Structures are given as C-alpha cells and as structure tokens.
Coordinates of N, CA, C and O in Angstrom, one line a residue:
M1 N -2.8 -8.0 -40.9 CA -1.8 -7.0 -41.3 C -2.4 -5.8 -41.9 O -2.0 -4.7 -41.6
S2 N -3.5 -6.0 -42.7 CA -4.2 -4.8 -43.3 C -4.8 -3.9 -42.2 O -4.8 -2.7 -42.3
F3 N -5.3 -4.6 -41.1 CA -5.9 -3.8 -40.0 C -4.9 -2.9 -39.4 O -5.1 -1.7 -39.1
L4 N -3.7 -3.5 -39.1 CA -2.7 -2.7 -38.4 C -2.1 -1.6 -39.3 O -1.8 -0.5 -38.8
R5 N -2.1 -1.9 -40.6 CA -1.7 -0.8 -41.5 C -2.7 0.3 -41.5 O -2.3 1.5 -41.5
G6 N -4.0 0.0 -41.4 CA -5.0 1.0 -41.3 C -4.9 1.8 -40.1 O -5.1 3.0 -40.1
V7 N -4.6 1.2 -39.0 CA -4.4 1.9 -37.7 C -3.3 2.9 -37.8 O -3.4 4.1 -37.4
C8 N -2.2 2.5 -38.4 CA -1.0 3.4 -38.6 C -1.4 4.5 -39.5 O -1.0 5.7 -39.2
F9 N -2.1 4.3 -40.6 CA -2.5 5.4 -41.5 C -3.5 6.3 -40.8 O -3.4 7.6 -40.9
A10 N -4.4 5.8 -40.0 CA -5.3 6.7 -39.2 C -4.6 7.5 -38.2 O -4.9 8.7 -38.0
K11 N -3.5 7.0 -37.6 CA -2.7 7.8 -36.6 C -2.0 8.9 -37.3 O -1.7 9.9 -36.7
Q12 N -1.7 8.7 -38.6 CA -1.0 9.8 -39.4 C -2.0 10.7 -40.1 O -1.6 11.5 -40.9
N13 N -3.3 10.6 -39.8 CA -4.4 11.3 -40.4 C -4.5 11.1 -41.9 O -4.9 12.0 -42.6
S14 N -4.1 9.9 -42.3 CA -4.3 9.6 -43.7 C -5.5 8.6 -43.8 O -5.3 7.4 -44.0
Y15 N -6.6 9.2 -43.7 CA -7.9 8.5 -43.6 C -8.3 7.7 -44.8 O -8.9 6.7 -44.8
D16 N -7.9 8.3 -46.0 CA -8.3 7.6 -47.3 C -7.5 6.3 -47.4 O -8.1 5.2 -47.7
R17 N -6.2 6.3 -47.0 CA -5.4 5.1 -47.0 C -5.9 4.1 -45.9 O -5.9 2.9 -46.1
A18 N -6.2 4.7 -44.8 CA -6.7 3.8 -43.7 C -8.0 3.1 -44.1 O -8.1 1.9 -43.8
K19 N -8.9 3.8 -44.7 CA -10.1 3.3 -45.2 C -9.9 2.1 -46.1 O -10.5 1.0 -45.9
E20 N -9.0 2.2 -47.0 CA -8.7 1.1 -48.0 C -8.1 -0.1 -47.2 O -8.5 -1.2 -47.5
C21 N -7.3 0.2 -46.2 CA -6.7 -0.9 -45.5 C -7.7 -1.6 -44.6 O -7.7 -2.9 -44.6
Y22 N -8.6 -0.9 -44.0 CA -9.7 -1.5 -43.2 C -10.6 -2.3 -44.1 O -11.0 -3.4 -43.7
M23 N -10.9 -1.8 -45.2 CA -11.8 -2.5 -46.1 C -11.1 -3.8 -46.6 O -11.8 -4.9 -46.7
D24 N -9.8 -3.7 -46.9 CA -9.1 -5.0 -47.3 C -9.1 -6.0 -46.2 O -9.3 -7.2 -46.4
A25 N -8.9 -5.5 -45.0 CA -8.9 -6.4 -43.8 C -10.2 -7.2 -43.7 O -10.2 -8.4 -43.4
V26 N -11.3 -6.5 -43.9 CA -12.6 -7.1 -43.7 C -12.9 -8.0 -44.9 O -13.5 -9.1 -44.7
R27 N -12.5 -7.6 -46.1 CA -12.6 -8.5 -47.3 C -11.8 -9.8 -47.1 O -12.3 -10.9 -47.5
I28 N -10.6 -9.7 -46.5 CA -9.8 -10.9 -46.3 C -10.3 -11.8 -45.3 O -10.4 -13.0 -45.4
D29 N -10.8 -11.2 -44.2 CA -11.3 -11.9 -43.0 C -12.6 -11.2 -42.6 O -12.5 -10.2 -41.9
V30 N -13.7 -11.8 -43.0 CA -15.0 -11.1 -42.7 C -15.3 -11.0 -41.2 O -16.1 -10.2 -40.8
Q31 N -14.6 -11.8 -40.4 CA -14.7 -11.8 -39.0 C -13.8 -10.7 -38.3 O -13.8 -10.6 -37.1
C32 N -13.1 -9.9 -39.1 CA -12.3 -8.9 -38.5 C -13.2 -7.7 -38.1 O -13.2 -6.6 -38.8
F33 N -13.9 -7.8 -37.1 CA -14.9 -6.8 -36.7 C -14.2 -5.5 -36.3 O -14.7 -4.4 -36.5
E34 N -12.9 -5.6 -35.8 CA -12.2 -4.4 -35.4 C -12.0 -3.4 -36.6 O -12.2 -2.2 -36.4
A35 N -11.7 -4.0 -37.7 CA -11.5 -3.2 -38.9 C -12.8 -2.6 -39.3 O -12.9 -1.4 -39.7
F36 N -13.9 -3.4 -39.3 CA -15.2 -2.9 -39.7 C -15.7 -1.8 -38.7 O -16.2 -0.7 -39.2
D37 N -15.4 -2.0 -37.5 CA -15.8 -1.0 -36.5 C -15.0 0.3 -36.7 O -15.6 1.4 -36.5
Q38 N -13.8 0.3 -37.0 CA -13.0 1.5 -37.3 C -13.6 2.2 -38.5 O -13.7 3.5 -38.5
L39 N -14.0 1.5 -39.5 CA -14.7 2.1 -40.7 C -15.9 2.9 -40.3 O -16.1 4.0 -40.7
M40 N -16.7 2.3 -39.4 CA -18.0 2.9 -39.0 C -17.8 4.0 -38.0 O -18.3 5.1 -38.0
K41 N -16.9 3.7 -37.0 CA -16.7 4.7 -35.9 C -16.1 6.0 -36.4 O -16.4 7.1 -35.9
N42 N -15.2 5.9 -37.4 CA -14.6 7.1 -37.9 C -15.3 7.7 -39.1 O -14.8 8.6 -39.8
C43 N -16.5 7.1 -39.4 CA -17.3 7.6 -40.6 C -16.5 7.7 -41.9 O -16.5 8.7 -42.5
L44 N -15.8 6.7 -42.2 CA -14.9 6.7 -43.4 C -15.7 6.4 -44.6 O -15.2 6.6 -45.7
L45 N -16.9 5.8 -44.5 CA -17.7 5.5 -45.7 C -19.0 6.3 -45.6 O -19.6 6.4 -44.5
P46 N -19.5 6.9 -46.7 CA -20.8 7.5 -46.7 C -21.9 6.4 -46.6 O -21.6 5.2 -46.9
P47 N -23.1 6.7 -46.1 CA -24.1 5.7 -45.8 C -24.4 4.8 -47.0 O -24.5 3.6 -46.8
D48 N -24.5 5.3 -48.2 CA -24.7 4.4 -49.4 C -23.6 3.4 -49.5 O -23.8 2.2 -49.8
E49 N -22.4 3.9 -49.4 CA -21.2 3.0 -49.6 C -21.1 2.0 -48.4 O -20.7 0.8 -48.7
E50 N -21.6 2.3 -47.2 CA -21.6 1.4 -46.1 C -22.4 0.1 -46.5 O -22.0 -1.0 -46.3
W51 N -23.6 0.4 -47.0 CA -24.5 -0.7 -47.3 C -24.0 -1.5 -48.5 O -24.1 -2.7 -48.5
E52 N -23.4 -0.9 -49.5 CA -22.8 -1.6 -50.6 C -21.7 -2.5 -50.1 O -21.6 -3.6 -50.6
F53 N -20.9 -1.9 -49.3 CA -19.8 -2.7 -48.7 C -20.3 -3.9 -47.9 O -19.7 -5.0 -48.1
L54 N -21.3 -3.7 -47.1 CA -21.8 -4.8 -46.3 C -22.3 -5.9 -47.2 O -22.1 -7.1 -47.0
E55 N -23.0 -5.6 -48.3 CA -23.6 -6.5 -49.2 C -22.5 -7.3 -50.0 O -22.7 -8.4 -50.5
S56 N -21.4 -6.7 -50.2 CA -20.3 -7.3 -50.9 C -19.5 -8.3 -50.1 O -18.7 -9.1 -50.7
L57 N -19.7 -8.3 -48.8 CA -18.9 -9.2 -48.0 C -19.4 -10.6 -48.0 O -20.6 -10.9 -48.2
D58 N -18.5 -11.6 -48.0 CA -18.8 -13.0 -48.1 C -18.9 -13.6 -46.7 O -18.0 -14.2 -46.2
F59 N -20.1 -13.5 -46.1 CA -20.3 -14.0 -44.8 C -20.4 -15.5 -44.8 O -20.2 -16.2 -43.8
D60 N -20.7 -16.1 -45.9 CA -20.7 -17.6 -46.0 C -19.3 -18.2 -45.9 O -19.2 -19.4 -45.8
S61 N -18.3 -17.4 -45.9 CA -16.9 -18.0 -45.7 C -16.6 -18.3 -44.3 O -15.6 -18.9 -44.0
I62 N -17.5 -17.9 -43.4 CA -17.3 -18.2 -42.0 C -17.5 -19.7 -41.8 O -18.6 -20.3 -42.2
T63 N -16.6 -20.4 -41.2 CA -16.6 -21.8 -41.0 C -16.7 -22.1 -39.5 O -16.1 -21.5 -38.7
T64 N -17.5 -23.2 -39.2 CA -17.5 -23.8 -37.9 C -17.6 -25.3 -38.1 O -17.4 -25.8 -39.2
N65 N -17.8 -26.0 -37.0 CA -17.8 -27.5 -37.0 C -19.0 -28.0 -37.8 O -18.9 -29.1 -38.4
G66 N -20.2 -27.4 -37.7 CA -21.4 -27.9 -38.4 C -21.9 -26.9 -39.4 O -21.7 -25.7 -39.4
T67 N -22.6 -27.4 -40.4 CA -23.2 -26.6 -41.5 C -24.2 -25.6 -40.9 O -24.2 -24.4 -41.3
E68 N -25.1 -26.1 -40.1 CA -26.1 -25.3 -39.5 C -25.5 -24.2 -38.6 O -25.9 -23.0 -38.6
T69 N -24.5 -24.6 -37.9 CA -23.8 -23.6 -37.0 C -23.1 -22.5 -37.8 O -23.1 -21.4 -37.5
A70 N -22.5 -22.9 -39.0 CA -21.9 -22.0 -39.9 C -22.9 -21.0 -40.4 O -22.6 -19.8 -40.5
Q71 N -24.1 -21.4 -40.8 CA -25.1 -20.5 -41.3 C -25.5 -19.6 -40.2 O -25.8 -18.4 -40.5
E72 N -25.7 -20.1 -39.0 CA -26.1 -19.2 -37.9 C -25.0 -18.2 -37.6 O -25.3 -17.0 -37.3
A73 N -23.7 -18.6 -37.6 CA -22.6 -17.7 -37.4 C -22.6 -16.6 -38.5 O -22.3 -15.4 -38.2
A74 N -22.8 -17.0 -39.7 CA -22.8 -16.0 -40.8 C -23.9 -15.0 -40.7 O -23.8 -13.8 -40.8
H75 N -25.1 -15.5 -40.3 CA -26.3 -14.6 -40.1 C -26.0 -13.7 -38.9 O -26.3 -12.5 -39.0
F76 N -25.4 -14.2 -37.8 CA -25.1 -13.4 -36.6 C -24.1 -12.3 -37.0 O -24.3 -11.1 -36.6
A77 N -23.1 -12.7 -37.7 CA -22.1 -11.7 -38.1 C -22.7 -10.6 -38.9 O -22.4 -9.4 -38.7
K78 N -23.5 -10.9 -39.9 CA -24.1 -9.9 -40.8 C -25.0 -9.0 -40.0 O -25.0 -7.8 -40.2
M79 N -25.8 -9.6 -39.0 CA -26.7 -8.7 -38.2 C -25.8 -7.8 -37.3 O -26.2 -6.7 -37.1
L80 N -24.7 -8.3 -36.7 CA -23.9 -7.5 -35.9 C -23.3 -6.3 -36.7 O -23.3 -5.2 -36.2
Y81 N -22.9 -6.6 -37.9 CA -22.3 -5.5 -38.8 C -23.4 -4.5 -39.1 O -23.2 -3.3 -39.2
T82 N -24.6 -5.0 -39.4 CA -25.7 -4.2 -39.7 C -26.0 -3.2 -38.6 O -26.4 -2.0 -38.9
T83 N -25.9 -3.6 -37.3 CA -26.2 -2.7 -36.2 C -25.2 -1.5 -36.2 O -25.5 -0.5 -35.6
R84 N -24.0 -1.6 -36.8 CA -23.0 -0.6 -36.8 C -23.2 0.4 -37.9 O -22.5 1.4 -38.0
L85 N -24.0 0.1 -38.9 CA -24.2 1.0 -40.1 C -24.9 2.3 -39.7 O -25.7 2.3 -38.7
S86 N -24.7 3.3 -40.5 CA -25.3 4.6 -40.4 C -26.9 4.4 -40.5 O -27.4 3.7 -41.3
K87 N -27.6 5.1 -39.6 CA -29.0 5.0 -39.7 C -29.6 6.0 -40.6 O -30.8 6.1 -40.8
Y88 N -28.8 6.9 -41.3 CA -29.3 7.9 -42.2 C -29.8 7.3 -43.4 O -30.7 7.9 -44.0
K89 N -29.3 6.2 -43.9 CA -29.7 5.6 -45.2 C -31.1 4.9 -45.0 O -32.0 5.1 -45.8
N90 N -31.2 4.1 -44.0 CA -32.3 3.3 -43.7 C -32.8 3.5 -42.3 O -32.6 2.6 -41.4
P91 N -33.5 4.6 -41.9 CA -33.9 4.8 -40.6 C -34.9 3.8 -40.1 O -35.7 3.3 -40.9
A92 N -34.8 3.4 -38.9 CA -35.7 2.3 -38.3 C -37.2 2.8 -38.3 O -37.6 3.8 -38.3

C-alpha cells in the first residue's frame, strides 16, 4: 500500500511525500524492490542517505524454507540493492 501511495504522490510531483512512502514500503517489506528502485531511479535520496538507508534495512527478515537459503537470499537482496546505489559516494 505504501508503494502505491508513493506512486500516486510521484505522479502529483510531490516527491518528498513519495520518498517517505517508498521508504516505508521498503522498511515494511525489504523485498519490495520496486519501491527501492523508484527511490534510486528518481534520485530521491542523496548518496550519503542512500547508504544509511541501505544499512538500516533488515535483510535478515527474509524467510525461506531453510536457514542457509534464507541467509543466501538476504545476502543476494543486499547485493542487488547495493548495485542500484549512487556511485558518487563509493566509486568502484
């Protein structure tokens, strides 16, 4: 629901409100990549804030059938999100 609210606010050019909704969506469900992607694609966070937000996410909340698989899924999700971050803060 937060993601859809963010989309509506973005369509109305209310990017500050859209940013908060997208961030809430990812905090509620860390696997909501669409919301995270909108944050990055629309440059709604400065580079420092992007990294802080990524570090604040609870990737360990990702559940699967096995413990080892859950750890792999959490690591994969974090790496996927990391690829979308601005390269200005930590250039390769």
